[in-house]
Tab-separated table of C-alpha atoms and ligand atoms in Angstrom:
chain	number	residue	atom	x	y	z
A	285	MET	CA	-17.444	14.405	1.305
A	286	SER	CA	-16.558	13.861	-2.336
A	287	THR	CA	-16.669	10.549	-4.191
A	288	LEU	CA	-14.293	9.782	-7.082
A	289	SER	CA	-12.387	12.988	-7.620
A	290	PRO	CA	-11.463	13.906	-11.178
A	291	SER	CA	-8.818	16.225	-9.734
A	292	LEU	CA	-6.622	13.473	-8.312
A	293	PRO	CA	-3.723	12.613	-10.588
A	294	GLY	CA	-3.615	9.210	-12.275
A	295	GLY	CA	-7.366	8.608	-12.567
A	296	THR	CA	-8.736	5.290	-11.361
A	297	TRP	CA	-7.960	1.553	-11.443
A	298	THR	CA	-10.190	-1.442	-10.927
A	299	LEU	CA	-9.195	-3.962	-8.258
A	300	GLY	CA	-11.434	-6.913	-9.137
A	301	ASP	CA	-14.817	-5.194	-9.077
A	302	LEU	CA	-13.718	-2.233	-6.938
A	303	THR	CA	-12.841	1.103	-8.513
A	304	VAL	CA	-10.148	3.020	-6.640
A	305	THR	CA	-8.220	6.214	-7.252
A	306	ARG	CA	-4.656	5.450	-8.336
A	307	PHE	CA	-3.579	8.072	-5.841
A	308	GLY	CA	-4.218	6.341	-2.507
A	309	TYR	CA	-2.987	6.683	1.039
A	310	GLY	CA	-0.831	4.451	3.269
A	311	ALA	CA	-1.826	4.709	6.935
A	312	MET	CA	1.273	3.167	8.552
A	313	GLN	CA	2.840	6.523	9.484
A	314	LEU	CA	-0.160	7.391	11.669
A	315	ALA	CA	0.861	5.045	14.496
A	316	GLY	CA	3.421	6.000	17.146
A	317	PRO	CA	7.235	5.861	16.742
A	318	GLY	CA	8.427	2.591	15.205
A	319	VAL	CA	4.803	1.931	14.148
A	320	MET	CA	4.063	1.026	17.774
A	321	GLY	CA	1.407	2.541	20.001
A	322	PRO	CA	-0.814	5.559	19.492
A	323	PRO	CA	0.185	8.723	17.615
A	324	ALA	CA	1.526	11.680	19.563
A	325	ASP	CA	-1.214	13.814	17.996
A	326	HIS	CA	-4.473	11.848	17.946
A	327	GLY	CA	-6.525	14.738	16.553
A	328	GLY	CA	-3.890	15.366	13.880
A	329	ALA	CA	-4.059	11.725	12.764
A	330	LEU	CA	-7.863	11.912	12.465
A	331	ALA	CA	-7.513	15.157	10.485
A	332	VAL	CA	-5.190	13.450	7.976
A	333	LEU	CA	-7.694	10.627	7.449
A	334	ARG	CA	-10.612	13.041	7.012
A	335	GLU	CA	-8.546	14.981	4.486
A	336	VAL	CA	-7.878	11.707	2.624
A	337	ALA	CA	-11.636	11.284	2.198
A	338	ASP	CA	-12.210	14.972	1.423
A	339	LEU	CA	-9.617	14.872	-1.344
A	340	GLY	CA	-11.629	12.035	-2.931
A	341	ILE	CA	-8.994	9.352	-2.292
A	342	THR	CA	-10.757	5.972	-2.310
A	343	HIS	CA	-7.909	3.554	-1.507
A	344	ILE	CA	-6.444	3.364	2.004
A	345	ASP	CA	-3.762	0.838	2.901
A	346	THR	CA	-3.510	-0.402	6.491
A	347	SER	CA	-2.682	-3.461	8.606
A	348	GLY	CA	-3.726	-4.804	11.975
A	349	ALA	CA	0.016	-4.923	12.728
A	350	TYR	CA	0.325	-1.097	12.602
A	351	GLY	CA	0.293	-0.063	16.220
A	352	PRO	CA	-0.800	-2.948	16.465
A	353	ARG	CA	-4.473	-2.198	15.706
A	354	VAL	CA	-3.873	1.550	16.086
A	355	THR	CA	-4.215	2.652	12.451
A	356	ASN	CA	-7.326	0.487	11.970
A	357	GLN	CA	-8.943	2.078	15.017
A	358	LEU	CA	-8.025	5.572	13.782
A	359	ILE	CA	-9.491	4.842	10.336
A	360	ARG	CA	-12.702	3.638	11.956
A	361	GLU	CA	-12.896	6.625	14.305
A	362	ALA	CA	-12.266	9.135	11.509
A	363	LEU	CA	-14.308	7.665	8.674
A	364	HIS	CA	-16.904	5.091	9.839
A	365	PRO	CA	-19.572	4.711	8.460
A	366	TYR	CA	-17.427	4.598	5.341
A	367	PRO	CA	-18.475	6.207	2.060
A	368	GLN	CA	-19.446	3.488	-0.422
A	369	SER	CA	-16.631	4.538	-2.744
A	370	LEU	CA	-13.898	4.035	-0.119
A	371	HIS	CA	-11.937	0.762	-0.189
A	372	ILE	CA	-9.607	-0.289	2.599
A	373	ALA	CA	-6.828	-2.776	1.894
A	374	THR	CA	-5.290	-4.586	4.835
A	375	LYS	CA	-2.494	-7.090	5.360
A	376	VAL	CA	-2.186	-10.248	7.421
A	377	GLY	CA	0.778	-12.582	7.911
A	378	ALA	CA	2.949	-10.629	10.349
A	379	THR	CA	2.494	-9.712	13.973
A	380	ARG	CA	4.416	-7.480	16.400
A	381	ASP	CA	6.693	-8.463	19.252
A	382	GLU	CA	7.601	-6.533	22.398
A	383	HIS	CA	10.675	-5.039	20.662
A	384	GLY	CA	8.626	-3.633	17.796
A	385	GLY	CA	9.747	-6.452	15.464
A	386	TRP	CA	7.480	-7.955	12.786
A	387	PRO	CA	7.641	-11.760	13.239
A	388	PRO	CA	5.708	-13.813	10.670
A	389	ALA	CA	2.272	-15.111	11.747
A	390	ARG	CA	1.186	-17.262	8.842
A	391	GLN	CA	-0.191	-20.387	10.471
A	392	PRO	CA	-3.844	-20.957	9.500
A	393	GLU	CA	-5.041	-20.003	13.000
A	394	ASP	CA	-2.925	-16.790	12.935
A	395	LEU	CA	-4.479	-15.758	9.623
A	396	ARG	CA	-8.043	-16.526	10.713
A	397	ARG	CA	-7.505	-14.534	13.907
A	398	ALA	CA	-5.976	-11.612	11.967
A	399	VAL	CA	-8.853	-11.463	9.469
A	400	HIS	CA	-11.428	-11.418	12.284
A	401	GLU	CA	-9.421	-8.800	14.175
A	402	ASN	CA	-9.248	-6.571	11.072
A	403	LEU	CA	-13.002	-6.916	10.566
A	404	GLU	CA	-13.616	-5.927	14.172
A	405	THR	CA	-11.157	-3.033	14.425
A	406	LEU	CA	-12.194	-1.547	11.075
A	407	GLY	CA	-15.897	-2.083	11.816
A	408	LEU	CA	-16.571	-4.074	8.635
A	409	GLU	CA	-18.466	-7.252	7.767
A	410	VAL	CA	-16.328	-7.958	4.704
A	411	LEU	CA	-12.747	-6.861	4.001
A	412	ASP	CA	-12.399	-5.409	0.486
A	413	LEU	CA	-8.804	-6.517	-0.019
A	414	VAL	CA	-6.478	-8.640	2.089
A	415	ASN	CA	-2.803	-8.966	1.207
A	416	LEU	CA	-0.880	-11.964	2.490
A	417	ARG	CA	2.311	-10.409	3.812
A	418	LEU	CA	5.270	-12.713	3.140
A	419	GLY	CA	9.038	-12.623	3.663
A	420	ASP	CA	10.467	-10.549	6.502
A	421	ALA	CA	11.808	-7.048	7.220
A	422	GLN	CA	14.728	-7.731	4.854
A	423	GLY	CA	12.399	-8.421	1.930
A	424	PRO	CA	10.810	-11.378	0.144
A	425	ARG	CA	12.016	-14.903	0.935
A	426	PRO	CA	11.583	-17.857	-1.430
A	427	GLY	CA	9.377	-20.823	-0.542
A	428	SER	CA	5.894	-22.198	-1.042
A	429	ILE	CA	2.990	-20.044	0.095
A	430	ALA	CA	0.296	-22.621	-0.682
A	431	GLU	CA	-0.827	-23.264	2.897
A	432	PRO	CA	-1.282	-19.639	4.063
A	433	PHE	CA	-2.722	-18.536	0.725
A	434	GLU	CA	-5.243	-21.402	0.704
A	435	THR	CA	-6.300	-20.389	4.214
A	436	LEU	CA	-7.152	-16.908	2.918
A	437	VAL	CA	-8.969	-18.394	-0.092
A	438	GLU	CA	-11.089	-20.371	2.378
A	439	LEU	CA	-11.907	-17.172	4.313
A	440	GLN	CA	-12.769	-15.533	0.987
A	441	ARG	CA	-15.168	-18.417	0.226
A	442	GLN	CA	-16.768	-17.844	3.611
A	443	GLY	CA	-17.543	-14.289	2.460
A	444	LEU	CA	-15.165	-12.493	4.827
A	445	ILE	CA	-12.814	-11.203	2.093
A	446	ARG	CA	-13.659	-9.755	-1.314
A	447	HIS	CA	-10.252	-9.777	-3.004
A	448	LEU	CA	-6.799	-11.183	-2.322
A	449	GLY	CA	-3.295	-9.885	-2.921
A	450	LEU	CA	0.284	-10.639	-1.920
A	451	SER	CA	2.870	-8.444	-0.273
A	452	ASN	CA	6.651	-8.755	-0.023
A	453	ALA	CA	6.443	-11.609	-2.534
A	454	THR	CA	8.780	-13.108	-5.134
A	455	ALA	CA	7.643	-13.529	-8.746
A	456	GLU	CA	7.503	-17.310	-8.146
A	457	GLN	CA	5.174	-16.840	-5.184
A	458	VAL	CA	2.938	-14.582	-7.289
A	459	ALA	CA	2.711	-17.341	-9.917
A	460	GLU	CA	2.058	-19.972	-7.231
A	461	ALA	CA	-0.805	-17.923	-5.767
A	462	GLN	CA	-2.311	-17.257	-9.199
A	463	ALA	CA	-2.413	-21.014	-9.852
A	464	ILE	CA	-4.564	-21.357	-6.710
A	465	ALA	CA	-6.884	-18.315	-6.971
A	466	PRO	CA	-6.970	-14.877	-8.617
A	467	ILE	CA	-5.112	-11.995	-6.985
A	468	VAL	CA	-5.836	-8.335	-7.709
A	469	CYS	CA	-2.570	-6.781	-6.537
A	470	VAL	CA	1.005	-7.229	-5.423
A	471	GLN	CA	2.368	-4.840	-2.797
A	472	ASN	CA	6.177	-4.850	-2.758
A	473	MET	CA	8.950	-2.356	-2.061
A	474	TYR	CA	9.654	-0.247	-5.133
A	475	ASN	CA	10.591	3.348	-5.863
A	476	LEU	CA	12.738	5.482	-8.141
A	477	ALA	CA	15.908	4.195	-6.490
A	478	TYR	CA	14.879	0.593	-5.739
A	479	ARG	CA	13.717	-1.194	-8.845
A	480	GLN	CA	14.005	-4.908	-8.157
A	481	ASP	CA	10.477	-5.532	-9.525
A	482	ASP	CA	10.689	-3.843	-12.941
A	483	GLU	CA	10.007	-7.088	-14.791
A	484	LEU	CA	7.233	-8.189	-12.425
A	485	ILE	CA	5.458	-4.816	-12.790
A	486	ASP	CA	5.363	-5.189	-16.564
A	487	GLU	CA	4.076	-8.771	-16.358
A	488	LEU	CA	1.344	-7.810	-13.895
A	489	ALA	CA	0.347	-4.853	-16.084
A	490	GLU	CA	-0.255	-7.259	-18.970
A	491	GLU	CA	-2.436	-9.405	-16.701
A	492	GLY	CA	-4.416	-6.427	-15.385
A	493	VAL	CA	-3.091	-6.946	-11.850
A	494	ALA	CA	-2.214	-3.849	-9.794
A	495	TYR	CA	1.257	-3.222	-8.409
A	496	VAL	CA	1.258	-1.167	-5.204
A	497	PRO	CA	4.759	0.014	-4.289
A	498	PHE	CA	5.440	0.401	-0.585
A	499	PHE	CA	8.052	2.978	0.451
A	500	PRO	CA	7.250	5.044	-2.693
A	501	LEU	CA	9.072	7.972	-1.055
A	502	GLY	CA	11.842	5.831	0.430
A	503	GLY	CA	9.979	4.914	3.642
A	504	PHE	CA	11.932	5.559	6.837
A	505	SER	CA	14.893	7.003	4.901
A	506	PRO	CA	13.542	9.541	2.377
A	507	LEU	CA	14.731	9.225	-1.223
A	508	GLN	CA	17.898	11.205	-1.844
A	509	SER	CA	19.596	11.512	-5.184
A	510	SER	CA	21.390	14.354	-6.933
A	511	ALA	CA	19.661	13.444	-10.216
A	512	LEU	CA	16.253	13.571	-8.497
A	513	SER	CA	17.084	16.935	-6.885
A	514	ALA	CA	18.279	18.310	-10.246
A	515	VAL	CA	15.048	17.341	-12.038
A	516	ALA	CA	12.968	18.700	-9.131
A	517	ALA	CA	14.859	22.026	-9.167
A	518	ARG	CA	14.411	22.354	-12.937
A	519	LEU	CA	10.655	21.779	-12.566
A	520	ASP	CA	10.397	24.006	-9.489
A	521	ALA	CA	8.903	21.007	-7.650
A	522	THR	CA	9.823	18.947	-4.596
A	523	PRO	CA	11.757	15.656	-4.981
A	524	MET	CA	8.729	13.881	-3.395
A	525	SER	CA	6.426	15.198	-6.140
A	526	VAL	CA	8.827	14.051	-8.832
A	527	ALA	CA	9.144	10.591	-7.238
A	528	LEU	CA	5.356	10.145	-7.129
A	529	ALA	CA	4.771	11.533	-10.638
A	530	TRP	CA	7.450	9.163	-11.938
A	531	LEU	CA	5.676	6.163	-10.375
A	532	LEU	CA	2.336	7.126	-11.948
A	533	ARG	CA	4.087	7.394	-15.317
A	534	ARG	CA	6.075	4.166	-14.835
A	535	SER	CA	3.094	1.869	-15.468
A	536	PRO	CA	-0.698	2.203	-15.564
A	537	ASN	CA	-1.125	-0.613	-13.011
A	538	ILE	CA	0.862	1.232	-10.325
A	539	LEU	CA	-1.278	2.475	-7.420
A	540	LEU	CA	0.269	4.994	-5.030
A	541	ILE	CA	-0.036	4.689	-1.235
A	542	PRO	CA	2.399	7.333	0.037
A	543	GLY	CA	2.340	7.640	3.811
A	544	THR	CA	2.236	10.817	5.827
A	545	SER	CA	1.123	12.021	9.233
A	546	SER	CA	0.732	15.587	7.955
A	547	VAL	CA	-2.254	17.193	6.218
A	548	ALA	CA	0.110	19.624	4.474
A	549	HIS	CA	2.253	16.776	3.073
A	550	LEU	CA	-0.858	14.867	2.011
A	551	ARG	CA	-2.112	17.841	-0.001
A	552	GLU	CA	1.364	18.466	-1.393
A	553	ASN	CA	1.660	14.824	-2.503
A	554	ALA	CA	-1.816	14.731	-4.061
A	555	ALA	CA	-1.017	17.829	-6.103
A	556	GLY	CA	2.628	16.941	-6.773
A	557	ALA	CA	1.914	13.480	-8.199
A	558	GLY	CA	0.222	15.259	-11.101
A	559	LEU	CA	3.467	16.906	-12.177
A	560	SER	CA	4.101	16.437	-15.849
A	561	LEU	CA	7.481	14.944	-16.718
A	562	SER	CA	9.147	15.374	-20.107
A	563	ASP	CA	10.974	12.592	-21.944
A	564	GLU	CA	14.216	14.262	-20.913
A	565	ASP	CA	13.169	14.232	-17.227
A	566	LEU	CA	12.163	10.587	-17.504
A	567	ALA	CA	15.443	9.575	-19.107
A	568	GLU	CA	17.382	11.279	-16.329
A	569	LEU	CA	15.235	9.767	-13.584
A	570	ASP	CA	15.398	6.336	-15.165
A	571	LYS	CA	19.152	6.196	-14.574
A	572	ILE	CA	18.808	6.554	-10.771
A	573	GLY	CA	17.772	3.006	-9.972
A	574	ARG	CA	19.497	1.208	-12.844
B	17	LIG	N1	3.628	-4.438	2.717
B	17	LIG	C1	4.572	-4.033	3.505
B	17	LIG	O1	5.377	-4.812	3.992
B	17	LIG	C2	4.698	-2.567	3.781
B	17	LIG	C3	5.870	-2.059	4.353
B	17	LIG	C4	5.943	-0.698	4.564
B	17	LIG	C5	4.900	0.139	4.235
B	17	LIG	N2	3.752	-0.368	3.702
B	17	LIG	C6	2.628	0.506	3.288
B	17	LIG	O2	3.128	1.452	2.370
B	17	LIG	C7	2.753	2.772	2.778
B	17	LIG	C8	3.795	3.770	2.296
B	17	LIG	O3	5.041	3.533	2.924
B	17	LIG	P1	5.609	4.487	4.073
B	17	LIG	O4	4.534	5.368	4.580
B	17	LIG	O5	6.312	3.639	5.053
B	17	LIG	O6	6.745	5.281	3.311
B	17	LIG	P2	6.728	6.419	2.180
B	17	LIG	O7	5.361	6.673	1.693
B	17	LIG	O8	7.790	6.064	1.224
B	17	LIG	O9	7.289	7.670	2.996
B	17	LIG	C9	6.649	8.160	4.115
B	17	LIG	C10	7.599	9.165	4.755
B	17	LIG	O10	7.751	10.289	3.887
B	17	LIG	C11	7.418	11.467	4.589
B	17	LIG	N3	6.686	12.347	3.654
B	17	LIG	C12	5.531	12.080	3.008
B	17	LIG	N4	5.175	13.107	2.204
B	17	LIG	C13	6.137	14.052	2.359
B	17	LIG	C14	6.330	15.331	1.808
B	17	LIG	N5	5.477	15.851	0.947
B	17	LIG	N6	7.431	16.039	2.187
B	17	LIG	C15	8.316	15.525	3.074
B	17	LIG	N7	8.185	14.313	3.621
B	17	LIG	C16	7.107	13.568	3.289
B	17	LIG	C17	6.563	11.065	5.754
B	17	LIG	O11	6.759	11.954	6.834
B	17	LIG	P3	5.551	12.887	7.361
B	17	LIG	O12	4.674	12.010	8.183
B	17	LIG	O13	6.281	13.935	8.150
B	17	LIG	O14	4.880	13.456	6.165
B	17	LIG	C18	7.102	9.683	6.066
B	17	LIG	O15	8.204	9.771	6.959
B	17	LIG	C19	2.653	2.652	4.302
B	17	LIG	O16	1.929	3.736	4.849
B	17	LIG	C20	2.015	1.299	4.451
B	17	LIG	O17	0.608	1.426	4.298
B	17	LIG	C21	3.652	-1.711	3.445
């Protein structure tokens, strides 16, 4: 198993004191349909995770809510005992209901339970990075986050969490959290076509805080754009490769966590994100989400 791979595009980033490859992996797609239950192909899911490690990827994104618990258990089954270089980021603050919904679970007791459950299902004594997942399925929602964030800070003081981040957060909530304790990343929805956070990304870059876009490939509805297809055709590349390469170029603090349940797609994405884009390509792509 390799450690930090010089062949992965984008190089590395430091989350607090943890070095990770900027090309990471999002595990959500490994659970069953609707991110509920086990995968149809258990062995295939384990193969994807082992390929993640073999490619030298050292940042995996997960959540106890995926499955629920399913992706954590798969990660543990495939990769435990973990290589020292591998860092697993998880999220707390949402749970699952019987319809597959994602109701918030941000009371102090919910968060304490979720942190302990993540430790147990991942087989860890300390979680490297815990994101407080805010808002709802429609996106961020305004409002104070002091109480849930302070609960996580307390768990961090107890030694159960190394670093904290926010997910699905507004810029005001990021500032509110930073006034309470340091955060190392913000994980929000962002891609070539959805660019609500342009300003926030630039601010975080100046502060040395990572921005981790979820749905980098469009999530459940893959990115589609004639401009994207035109650039991809010109470069003899796939639209997915162009979308990932664009994100790596967009800002040095962007960390990729594209999701896939396929070893072939994982390899394709790891290679494709290294595509080199000209100024002309960038100018064309820039117009998509503006
Ligand atoms: N914080 C939050 O609220 C939140 C919300 C959503 C997601 N996330 C995190 O963000 C990660 C990324 O988001 P995501 O996985 O939902 O969406 P995504 O990365 O934008 O897209 C994943 C989809 O693209 C497909 N895909 C991937 N590579 C491909 C390729 N080379 N060619 C064709 N299709 C390809 C996958 O299908 P295949 O399986 O067939 O490859 C899958 O359907 C998640 O895994 C999760 O860890 C966080």
